[in-house]
XYZ file of C-alpha atoms in Angstrom:
658
model
C 19.733 -159.761 -75.734
C 17.461 -156.953 -75.775
C 18.688 -153.618 -77.093
C 18.797 -150.398 -74.724
C 15.620 -148.334 -75.035
C 16.303 -145.479 -76.788
C 14.681 -143.203 -73.853
C 17.004 -144.080 -71.138
C 19.754 -143.189 -73.355
C 18.536 -140.129 -73.929
C 18.127 -139.417 -70.683
C 21.611 -140.416 -70.116
C 22.627 -138.005 -72.479
C 20.492 -135.310 -71.518
C 22.343 -136.106 -67.195
C 25.578 -135.624 -68.918
C 25.007 -132.498 -70.503
C 23.264 -131.329 -67.405
C 26.117 -132.900 -64.035
C 29.012 -133.962 -66.993
C 30.532 -129.909 -67.208
C 30.441 -128.818 -63.848
C 33.527 -129.088 -61.614
C 31.477 -129.422 -58.331
C 29.422 -132.227 -60.215
C 30.051 -135.871 -62.129
C 32.892 -135.020 -64.450
C 33.592 -137.508 -67.252
C 37.072 -137.004 -68.448
C 38.332 -137.848 -71.661
C 42.261 -138.976 -71.470
C 44.785 -136.592 -70.727
C 47.352 -136.266 -73.826
C 50.251 -134.685 -74.256
C 49.142 -133.836 -77.717
C 45.659 -134.489 -77.887
C 43.833 -134.375 -81.312
C 40.699 -132.377 -81.660
C 37.669 -135.334 -81.115
C 34.639 -136.810 -78.886
C 34.729 -137.858 -75.456
C 34.122 -141.135 -73.639
C 31.118 -143.145 -74.938
C 28.327 -144.652 -73.356
C 29.758 -147.450 -71.732
C 32.830 -146.075 -71.283
C 31.884 -143.398 -69.047
C 32.669 -145.266 -66.029
C 35.624 -143.683 -64.515
C 35.994 -140.059 -63.569
C 38.467 -137.029 -62.726
C 41.048 -137.275 -59.817
C 44.743 -135.628 -59.450
C 46.653 -136.928 -61.964
C 50.088 -138.848 -61.259
C 53.484 -137.062 -61.141
C 54.798 -136.248 -64.798
C 51.738 -135.838 -66.490
C 49.334 -132.555 -67.119
C 46.466 -131.894 -66.228
C 43.550 -133.753 -67.869
C 41.044 -132.270 -70.409
C 37.465 -132.293 -69.637
C 35.576 -132.201 -73.042
C 31.752 -132.588 -73.819
C 30.900 -135.816 -73.689
C 27.799 -135.431 -76.316
C 29.641 -136.219 -79.512
C 30.162 -139.791 -79.393
C 26.545 -140.366 -77.282
C 24.991 -138.588 -80.196
C 26.743 -140.363 -82.959
C 25.978 -143.897 -80.790
C 22.123 -143.153 -80.888
C 22.129 -141.954 -84.228
C 23.944 -145.639 -85.459
C 21.514 -147.205 -83.204
C 18.374 -146.580 -84.959
C 19.460 -146.384 -88.364
C 17.891 -148.840 -91.007
C 19.118 -150.887 -91.950
C 21.503 -151.752 -89.105
C 24.805 -149.627 -88.842
C 27.216 -152.282 -88.130
C 30.831 -152.091 -87.430
C 31.210 -153.042 -91.426
C 29.804 -149.738 -92.262
C 31.962 -148.092 -90.447
C 34.698 -149.420 -92.372
C 32.978 -148.771 -95.385
C 32.574 -145.371 -94.430
C 36.226 -145.005 -93.789
C 37.025 -146.588 -97.152
C 34.856 -143.914 -99.077
C 36.009 -140.799 -97.265
C 39.946 -141.748 -97.308
C 40.420 -144.394 -99.474
C 44.250 -143.648 -99.456
C 44.937 -143.588 -95.671
C 47.296 -146.448 -94.827
C 45.334 -149.378 -92.694
C 47.569 -151.230 -92.178
C 51.486 -152.000 -92.096
C 52.886 -155.476 -91.942
C 56.615 -155.874 -92.204
C 57.555 -154.522 -95.861
C 54.316 -154.351 -96.549
C 51.623 -151.351 -96.746
C 47.873 -151.439 -97.480
C 45.856 -148.642 -97.984
C 41.595 -148.663 -97.071
C 41.209 -149.215 -100.585
C 43.828 -152.352 -100.675
C 41.780 -153.825 -97.856
C 38.207 -152.868 -99.387
C 39.243 -154.801 -102.662
C 40.999 -157.546 -101.148
C 38.388 -158.498 -98.832
C 35.649 -158.287 -101.495
C 38.394 -160.801 -103.777
C 38.312 -162.842 -100.314
C 34.668 -162.755 -100.356
C 33.841 -163.626 -103.792
C 36.559 -166.514 -103.576
C 35.066 -168.145 -100.619
C 31.315 -167.813 -102.073
C 32.934 -170.183 -104.916
C 34.178 -172.669 -102.680
C 31.748 -176.096 -102.055
C 30.910 -176.270 -98.746
C 30.444 -172.660 -98.044
C 27.478 -170.848 -97.576
C 26.692 -167.557 -97.059
C 26.037 -166.675 -93.362
C 26.870 -169.614 -91.769
C 29.527 -169.924 -88.931
C 33.224 -169.955 -90.155
C 35.837 -170.656 -87.439
C 39.129 -168.840 -87.905
C 42.712 -170.143 -87.114
C 45.370 -167.654 -88.048
C 48.139 -165.847 -86.408
C 48.655 -162.043 -86.591
C 48.629 -161.317 -90.327
C 46.968 -158.699 -92.703
C 45.098 -162.199 -94.359
C 43.073 -162.464 -90.826
C 41.877 -158.673 -91.267
C 40.894 -159.752 -95.009
C 39.515 -162.460 -93.990
C 37.497 -161.171 -91.327
C 36.143 -158.122 -93.027
C 35.140 -160.404 -96.110
C 33.527 -162.843 -93.846
C 31.524 -159.610 -92.219
C 30.590 -158.800 -95.642
C 29.063 -162.135 -96.515
C 27.276 -162.134 -93.242
C 29.521 -164.815 -91.155
C 29.537 -164.815 -87.706
C 33.294 -165.812 -87.052
C 34.899 -168.022 -84.292
C 38.246 -166.491 -83.695
C 40.478 -169.869 -82.245
C 43.640 -169.309 -80.353
C 46.387 -170.374 -82.879
C 48.074 -172.244 -79.786
C 45.789 -174.687 -78.876
C 45.988 -178.235 -79.815
C 43.980 -181.115 -80.761
C 41.264 -181.891 -78.281
C 40.661 -178.233 -76.827
C 40.957 -176.927 -80.930
C 38.201 -179.323 -81.714
C 36.158 -178.367 -78.880
C 36.587 -174.462 -79.641
C 35.720 -175.281 -83.202
C 32.575 -177.822 -82.533
C 31.218 -175.332 -80.154
C 30.729 -172.550 -82.253
C 28.868 -174.623 -84.716
C 31.370 -173.914 -87.372
C 31.048 -175.764 -90.668
C 33.769 -174.167 -92.415
C 37.678 -173.794 -90.899
C 40.008 -171.079 -92.387
C 43.303 -171.999 -91.534
C 46.887 -170.044 -92.623
C 49.060 -173.281 -92.558
C 52.879 -171.895 -92.039
C 55.338 -174.095 -90.149
C 53.337 -173.260 -86.866
C 49.625 -174.352 -87.676
C 50.672 -177.398 -90.081
C 50.377 -179.855 -87.412
C 47.697 -178.226 -85.646
C 45.513 -178.793 -88.835
C 47.081 -182.056 -89.498
C 45.983 -183.290 -86.356
C 42.143 -182.784 -86.590
C 41.501 -183.018 -89.973
C 40.818 -186.666 -89.810
C 37.929 -186.008 -87.526
C 36.648 -182.762 -88.929
C 36.738 -184.746 -92.489
C 34.556 -186.884 -91.028
C 32.189 -184.272 -89.848
C 31.885 -183.160 -93.203
C 33.753 -179.991 -92.317
C 35.480 -177.667 -95.352
C 39.009 -176.981 -94.795
C 40.605 -173.673 -96.822
C 44.087 -172.548 -96.437
C 44.060 -168.848 -96.542
C 46.807 -166.058 -97.036
C 49.943 -166.659 -99.208
C 53.790 -165.329 -99.868
C 52.618 -162.093 -100.625
C 50.899 -161.797 -96.696
C 54.470 -163.026 -95.541
C 52.851 -166.359 -94.920
C 54.196 -169.583 -97.116
C 51.531 -172.120 -97.518
C 52.412 -176.032 -97.105
C 50.789 -178.813 -98.904
C 48.567 -180.458 -96.564
C 47.085 -183.495 -97.934
C 43.014 -183.342 -98.220
C 43.013 -179.939 -97.798
C 43.461 -177.390 -100.394
C 44.141 -173.534 -100.440
C 41.692 -170.834 -101.699
C 44.087 -167.980 -101.944
C 44.887 -168.560 -105.667
C 41.465 -168.023 -106.190
C 41.598 -164.575 -104.313
C 44.105 -163.367 -106.606
C 41.759 -164.226 -109.780
C 38.384 -162.923 -108.102
C 37.058 -159.341 -108.968
C 37.170 -156.801 -106.758
C 33.764 -155.236 -106.959
C 31.413 -154.794 -103.721
C 30.081 -157.287 -102.131
C 26.307 -157.081 -102.461
C 24.492 -155.944 -99.122
C 21.734 -158.566 -99.543
C 24.258 -161.416 -98.778
C 24.119 -159.907 -95.072
C 20.584 -158.537 -94.677
C 19.546 -160.815 -92.609
C 21.932 -159.468 -89.583
C 20.667 -157.412 -86.568
C 22.162 -155.937 -83.521
C 21.267 -159.001 -81.903
C 22.989 -160.927 -84.218
C 26.512 -162.900 -83.089
C 29.126 -161.166 -84.808
C 32.477 -162.830 -83.239
C 32.857 -166.027 -80.877
C 36.199 -165.253 -78.578
C 37.106 -167.735 -76.305
C 37.513 -167.694 -72.514
C 38.990 -170.232 -70.114
C 36.897 -170.977 -66.937
C 35.967 -173.109 -64.302
C 34.485 -175.900 -66.434
C 38.243 -176.737 -68.105
C 37.707 -176.223 -71.812
C 37.659 -172.890 -73.296
C 34.189 -171.673 -74.143
C 32.898 -169.363 -76.922
C 32.136 -166.205 -75.580
C 29.351 -164.388 -78.045
C 29.731 -160.778 -79.320
C 26.936 -159.335 -80.633
C 27.093 -156.768 -83.469
C 25.762 -154.273 -81.005
C 28.243 -154.845 -78.386
C 30.986 -154.700 -81.466
C 29.411 -151.473 -82.552
C 29.608 -149.917 -78.702
C 33.467 -151.186 -78.891
C 33.879 -149.108 -81.965
C 34.417 -146.140 -79.286
C 37.155 -147.731 -77.039
C 39.795 -145.878 -78.845
C 38.276 -143.128 -79.764
C 36.872 -142.178 -76.129
C 40.601 -141.992 -75.585
C 41.685 -139.094 -77.769
C 42.848 -141.105 -80.697
C 42.236 -140.241 -84.236
C 43.165 -140.552 -87.634
C 46.271 -139.236 -87.045
C 47.595 -141.805 -84.787
C 49.833 -144.929 -85.271
C 48.695 -147.873 -83.128
C 51.346 -150.740 -82.609
C 49.700 -153.747 -82.456
C 51.127 -157.101 -81.335
C 48.657 -158.558 -79.087
C 46.858 -162.057 -80.648
C 44.198 -161.077 -82.773
C 42.146 -163.920 -81.368
C 42.146 -161.886 -78.162
C 39.816 -159.267 -77.289
C 42.516 -156.471 -76.743
C 44.045 -157.107 -79.902
C 40.833 -157.734 -82.062
C 38.385 -155.369 -80.576
C 40.659 -152.720 -79.078
C 43.133 -152.666 -81.558
C 41.635 -153.786 -84.827
C 37.781 -152.631 -84.155
C 38.920 -149.202 -82.680
C 41.139 -148.243 -85.367
C 38.548 -148.972 -87.888
C 36.337 -146.359 -85.782
C 39.136 -143.708 -85.816
C 40.835 -144.494 -89.232
C 44.578 -144.892 -87.248
C 46.998 -146.653 -89.039
C 47.732 -150.176 -87.552
C 51.270 -151.430 -87.489
C 50.741 -155.320 -87.056
C 53.432 -157.501 -85.604
C 53.488 -161.415 -85.578
C 54.034 -161.159 -81.883
C 55.784 -159.295 -79.183
C 59.182 -158.867 -79.161
C 60.996 -156.409 -76.212
C 63.850 -156.110 -78.206
C 62.334 -155.104 -81.420
C 59.098 -152.940 -79.706
C 61.041 -149.594 -79.422
C 62.689 -149.505 -82.825
C 59.653 -150.230 -84.319
C 57.960 -147.709 -82.256
C 60.178 -145.096 -83.898
C 60.517 -146.755 -87.460
C 56.983 -146.225 -88.010
C 56.469 -142.918 -85.587
C 53.765 -145.091 -83.324
C 51.921 -143.078 -81.249
C 49.635 -145.191 -79.355
C 50.275 -148.720 -78.140
C 48.232 -151.462 -76.509
C 49.711 -153.557 -73.453
C 49.036 -156.082 -70.848
C 50.887 -156.254 -67.536
C 53.865 -158.614 -68.649
C 54.189 -156.658 -71.815
C 54.785 -153.421 -69.817
C 57.101 -155.534 -67.320
C 59.273 -157.301 -70.246
C 59.904 -153.780 -71.669
C 60.902 -152.516 -68.312
C 63.178 -155.629 -68.085
C 65.356 -154.688 -71.107
C 68.769 -153.241 -70.855
C 68.603 -149.124 -70.670
C 69.531 -147.344 -73.435
C 70.202 -143.650 -73.948
C 67.476 -143.416 -76.585
C 64.317 -144.434 -74.360
C 62.646 -141.505 -74.198
C 63.258 -140.834 -77.847
C 60.021 -141.479 -79.672
C 56.561 -141.048 -80.469
C 54.459 -142.885 -78.248
C 51.861 -140.747 -76.278
C 49.541 -143.392 -74.928
C 49.482 -146.525 -73.893
C 45.882 -148.513 -72.897
C 45.738 -152.288 -71.770
C 45.578 -153.977 -68.678
C 46.971 -155.867 -65.774
C 50.017 -153.866 -64.924
C 50.884 -153.616 -61.623
C 51.794 -150.236 -59.749
C 55.526 -150.519 -59.261
C 55.782 -151.578 -63.205
C 53.841 -148.334 -63.729
C 56.046 -146.325 -62.326
C 59.235 -147.739 -63.740
C 57.556 -147.643 -66.908
C 56.790 -143.281 -66.836
C 60.106 -143.073 -65.220
C 61.940 -144.648 -67.965
C 60.142 -144.095 -70.981
C 58.758 -140.663 -70.296
C 55.237 -138.862 -70.464
C 53.342 -141.805 -71.779
C 49.560 -141.911 -70.427
C 48.421 -144.873 -69.300
C 44.734 -145.882 -69.560
C 44.495 -148.832 -67.678
C 40.866 -150.641 -68.049
C 39.099 -153.771 -66.607
C 36.881 -155.647 -68.791
C 36.306 -159.477 -69.913
C 35.046 -160.866 -73.029
C 31.831 -162.384 -71.703
C 31.204 -159.533 -68.986
C 28.674 -156.734 -68.774
C 30.950 -153.970 -66.433
C 33.917 -152.312 -67.408
C 36.266 -149.341 -65.800
C 38.679 -147.628 -67.453
C 41.134 -145.271 -65.685
C 41.139 -141.666 -67.297
C 42.155 -139.939 -64.359
C 45.748 -141.773 -64.339
C 45.850 -143.008 -60.426
C 48.900 -145.499 -60.781
C 47.394 -149.109 -59.485
C 43.740 -148.310 -60.027
C 41.235 -149.649 -63.024
C 38.641 -146.921 -62.483
C 36.960 -144.562 -60.388
C 33.204 -144.878 -59.804
C 30.445 -142.692 -58.755
C 26.709 -141.869 -58.489
C 25.820 -141.946 -61.863
C 28.002 -145.203 -62.776
C 26.140 -147.056 -59.985
C 22.791 -145.782 -61.358
C 23.344 -146.851 -65.029
C 25.504 -150.230 -64.393
C 24.699 -151.290 -60.827
C 27.841 -153.212 -59.370
C 28.380 -154.190 -56.059
C 31.390 -155.946 -54.086
C 30.218 -158.693 -52.243
C 32.096 -160.959 -49.815
C 33.510 -164.184 -50.899
C 34.626 -167.275 -48.999
C 37.962 -168.911 -50.843
C 38.134 -172.103 -48.744
C 34.438 -172.484 -49.600
C 34.650 -170.798 -53.409
C 31.900 -169.202 -53.053
C 30.012 -165.930 -51.981
C 29.260 -165.219 -48.498
C 25.477 -165.328 -47.613
C 23.348 -163.771 -44.621
C 20.812 -165.786 -42.471
C 18.514 -164.667 -45.070
C 20.059 -166.125 -48.204
C 21.499 -163.075 -49.459
C 24.939 -161.955 -50.351
C 26.946 -159.311 -47.862
C 28.352 -156.529 -49.369
C 32.068 -156.007 -48.550
C 33.077 -152.867 -47.039
C 35.063 -150.012 -48.711
C 38.926 -151.097 -48.162
C 37.524 -154.937 -48.130
C 38.234 -157.341 -51.015
C 35.242 -158.711 -52.341
C 33.735 -160.244 -55.535
C 32.929 -157.949 -58.231
C 29.174 -158.604 -59.598
C 27.491 -156.390 -61.907
C 23.501 -156.497 -62.066
C 22.307 -157.950 -65.325
C 20.051 -155.300 -66.842
C 18.628 -154.429 -70.540
C 21.326 -151.919 -71.098
C 24.027 -153.981 -69.392
C 22.980 -157.302 -70.626
C 25.082 -160.955 -70.295
C 24.539 -162.974 -73.339
C 26.672 -166.143 -72.234
C 28.661 -168.716 -74.068
C 27.364 -170.841 -77.157
C 25.921 -174.258 -76.553
C 26.898 -173.981 -73.204
C 24.048 -173.211 -71.021
C 25.491 -174.763 -67.772
C 28.524 -172.376 -67.706
C 26.053 -170.132 -68.522
C 24.098 -170.147 -66.060
C 26.868 -170.575 -63.500
C 28.085 -167.204 -64.115
C 24.258 -165.841 -63.111
C 24.342 -164.999 -59.424
C 20.679 -164.849 -58.059
C 19.385 -163.056 -54.784
C 22.456 -161.157 -54.344
C 21.133 -157.836 -52.825
C 17.381 -158.734 -52.759
C 15.261 -161.870 -53.683
C 14.923 -162.342 -57.252
C 17.636 -160.018 -58.607
C 20.439 -161.322 -60.882
C 23.909 -160.444 -61.201
C 26.731 -161.165 -63.478
C 29.797 -163.281 -61.256
C 32.643 -161.618 -62.501
C 34.942 -164.459 -60.738
C 37.330 -161.215 -59.875
C 37.993 -160.091 -56.825
C 38.047 -156.027 -56.362
C 38.817 -153.255 -53.810
C 37.499 -149.928 -53.375
C 39.084 -147.594 -51.681
C 37.582 -144.298 -49.716
C 37.803 -142.121 -52.857
C 35.974 -144.729 -55.099
C 39.027 -145.932 -56.963
C 38.753 -149.431 -57.708
C 41.535 -151.991 -57.698
C 41.729 -155.521 -59.402
C 43.148 -157.770 -56.426
C 43.187 -161.633 -57.811
C 40.733 -164.198 -59.580
C 38.724 -167.016 -57.656
C 37.639 -170.751 -58.536
C 39.877 -172.774 -60.729
C 41.220 -170.179 -63.336
C 44.165 -168.226 -63.250
C 46.334 -165.977 -65.295
C 49.790 -166.182 -66.785
C 51.305 -164.697 -69.805
C 48.114 -162.625 -70.100
C 46.082 -165.776 -70.750
C 43.662 -167.496 -68.648
C 44.864 -171.335 -67.765
C 41.837 -173.473 -66.518
C 43.050 -175.647 -64.041
C 40.589 -178.573 -64.805
C 41.697 -178.777 -68.366
C 45.278 -179.015 -67.588
C 44.538 -181.715 -64.593
C 42.391 -183.767 -67.835
C 45.325 -183.780 -70.012
C 48.070 -184.374 -67.302
C 46.430 -187.543 -66.139
C 46.253 -188.745 -69.937
C 50.018 -189.557 -68.759
C 50.294 -193.117 -67.700
C 52.668 -192.658 -64.739
C 49.869 -189.960 -63.074
C 46.752 -190.795 -60.974
C 45.589 -187.768 -59.866
C 46.458 -183.869 -60.706
C 45.282 -180.815 -58.747
C 46.286 -177.757 -60.492
C 46.642 -174.054 -59.316
C 48.487 -171.101 -59.510
C 51.399 -169.900 -57.597
C 52.703 -166.555 -57.398
C 56.693 -165.536 -58.362
C 57.881 -162.515 -57.117
C 58.188 -159.984 -60.250
C 56.026 -161.712 -62.302
C 52.527 -160.597 -62.878
C 49.421 -163.371 -62.367
C 50.393 -167.103 -61.376
C 52.570 -169.776 -62.810
C 51.184 -173.385 -63.171
C 51.624 -175.883 -60.684
C 50.424 -179.337 -60.390
C 50.182 -181.791 -57.361
C 50.111 -185.207 -58.423
C 50.068 -188.922 -57.228
C 51.765 -191.621 -59.643
C 50.037 -194.699 -60.844
C 50.723 -197.596 -58.263
C 53.713 -199.378 -59.662
C 54.738 -196.478 -61.685
C 57.786 -194.138 -61.001
C 57.600 -190.776 -62.284
C 59.276 -189.954 -65.722
C 60.299 -186.491 -66.029
C 61.253 -186.641 -69.830
C 57.984 -188.380 -70.691
C 56.151 -186.115 -68.464
C 57.780 -182.969 -70.569
C 57.124 -184.534 -73.991
C 53.525 -185.251 -72.838
C 52.629 -181.586 -71.833
C 54.787 -180.040 -74.735
C 52.103 -181.889 -76.924
C 49.170 -181.348 -75.756
C 49.502 -178.010 -73.710
C 50.316 -174.455 -75.065
C 53.321 -173.384 -73.137
C 51.709 -170.566 -70.990
C 49.395 -173.647 -69.347
C 52.429 -175.909 -69.288
C 52.903 -176.663 -65.396
C 56.263 -174.960 -64.327
C 56.405 -177.015 -60.960
C 54.958 -180.318 -60.080
C 54.671 -181.455 -56.748
C 54.258 -185.286 -55.676
C 52.339 -186.253 -53.098
C 50.762 -189.913 -51.804
C 46.826 -188.160 -51.764
C 45.145 -185.251 -53.506
C 43.552 -183.973 -50.629
C 39.735 -183.182 -51.298
C 36.740 -181.533 -49.354
C 33.638 -183.404 -48.086
C 31.870 -182.875 -51.761
C 34.930 -184.330 -53.264
C 36.151 -180.576 -54.251
C 39.912 -180.374 -54.199
C 41.413 -178.348 -51.466
C 43.871 -176.044 -53.169
C 44.194 -172.904 -50.767
C 47.492 -174.817 -48.536
C 48.740 -175.790 -51.892
C 48.518 -172.572 -53.018
C 50.047 -170.933 -49.719
C 53.139 -173.138 -49.965
C 53.774 -172.084 -53.100
C 57.169 -173.736 -54.846
C 59.418 -173.534 -51.893
C 61.733 -176.492 -51.254
C 62.077 -174.996 -47.830
C 58.374 -175.632 -46.855
C 57.398 -178.416 -48.818
C 58.799 -181.894 -47.136
C 57.479 -184.139 -50.928
C 59.706 -183.943 -54.204
C 59.280 -180.945 -56.183
C 60.226 -181.066 -59.999
C 60.552 -177.754 -62.479
C 60.242 -177.758 -66.215
C 63.806 -177.710 -67.755
C 63.693 -177.139 -71.516
C 67.533 -177.131 -71.993
C 66.973 -180.996 -70.416
C 63.749 -181.528 -72.101
C 62.432 -182.779 -68.614
C 60.847 -181.922 -65.247
C 64.193 -182.209 -62.924
C 64.172 -182.018 -59.011
C 63.813 -178.308 -57.965
C 66.860 -177.661 -55.834
C 67.332 -174.707 -53.118
C 70.010 -173.171 -55.568
C 67.362 -172.893 -58.815
C 64.490 -171.680 -56.523
C 66.863 -168.950 -55.444
C 67.432 -168.172 -59.051
C 63.984 -168.052 -60.042
C 62.746 -165.906 -57.070
C 65.870 -163.633 -57.743
C 64.870 -163.257 -61.368
C 68.227 -164.783 -62.686
C 66.152 -167.645 -64.223
C 63.611 -166.309 -66.882
C 60.293 -167.804 -66.768
């Protein structure tokens, strides 16, 4: 992808200096913080939302100049050799070696510790047969210090890194590994990942892949013996901590891939979205543009293999010099106690996290904490209000972005329910529009000239963003078909090209933009994208199922949609709830397992053999509306059991947790 033209960036800077500081003009704002540290304001790609009346409970927002971050971005972008994210980490290490970089369980690591440990990891990896400097490496690890140290080591060795979801198994795991073209798999093998590695090891060994175990007891992970695979962490302890020669990464450019982050789409199997070094460099400013500084402590319990945990939490903290408090996973019961213990000031969330926190029993010390900023996406308006009322004056910075997309919004204004606000300058720099979408045909509405029809204000439409030099769409590695599907052509005029976000949005009269829903064959549950085609393929591997149409249904009180499948049975075979339960638990991660199974005589399809899901989605899982048998996933019985009216009522009333 071509780099942003410097003259255009300079022009943007002058425009912001001219208009950005006047109340009557375009006014980009820095996040309104209760105790704001001095620091820079929103960066180039985050100057996307603008001032508005703040919600109740919050003080008036600040309006600092956007200049410092833009100047820093331009300076870094034009340095030679290229200034990459790793260089910022090395800067922080040199300037603040004793600053606490990471806290994990009872372990504390300074920037000096992280730098020296990653040096040892890099030297140890170089000594391993089968490891090549600069080659792509796949990382299969949970939230632990070894994840961060290993990534830093690989960055020092000039290796792109594929961040594998630790919850995927067998077929999906092999697919994700192979599509990244990785030659080495680095895995942290405790009890949770042991079986995953064992299942794929025979296939990987036939492909000549090197599998190394990373982490150890000192990082809170106990390595288990695995036949045919060996640990390299013993070598790490013996390796020197001398700096890794820069020449080993001299081949890296701004257009070089930095990481591959996997996203589920309409194909079913995960796709590897390419995150270039330039995009990662830009992402450095996500936290700093929200007023986060070295005095802050960030609580990171989102998966490091996800964009939110890796780019915003990990990479963002490298820019600010903040301390990261890393947790293996989210725990609502431990959340606030951890925040109090570590004096956390910044938290990350997805919509489910905030709802879980609001669902915990109220305590007298709910507002006894130091948290002042929450940054994330997917929070519903009613949960937003409840969170503020219960936990106090915490500034919620809701944003919208996708791993592979070229458009993003940040709600600096604090407008409850919105993901951002747009204006003339934003539309000029990052042109986008909302177009009418036919949900029945699962395609954009076009006029007689073959062009898309724009939605009016207040109407729901598909978000599409023009692909330009400063807003490129790199696509997916080794998947040109799916990359092309994301390119929408002839949108407003013949020959133009836009990125198809797959998200339905609504723009109100005040130019606030709101997320409405997903389209196509993907829905979100528990903060994860679920690809219906992949789930359908897994289901029909079971001997009792002939066909499966998978879709998401809404459950009162829950964000996103939970999985449901309308299935037909194999001729002469009865439905076996126990066997199907064992099947989905073995082959699907928890968030992708269909919670409801609807038995049908036939699966309805269109004339072009596309499954018709609209009516199925509308009917949901209500047994009063569905004449056919419906089964529900029952973990106490380890089976799918018949859904009764009583169980349905318990689910919809919240008495049964999903």
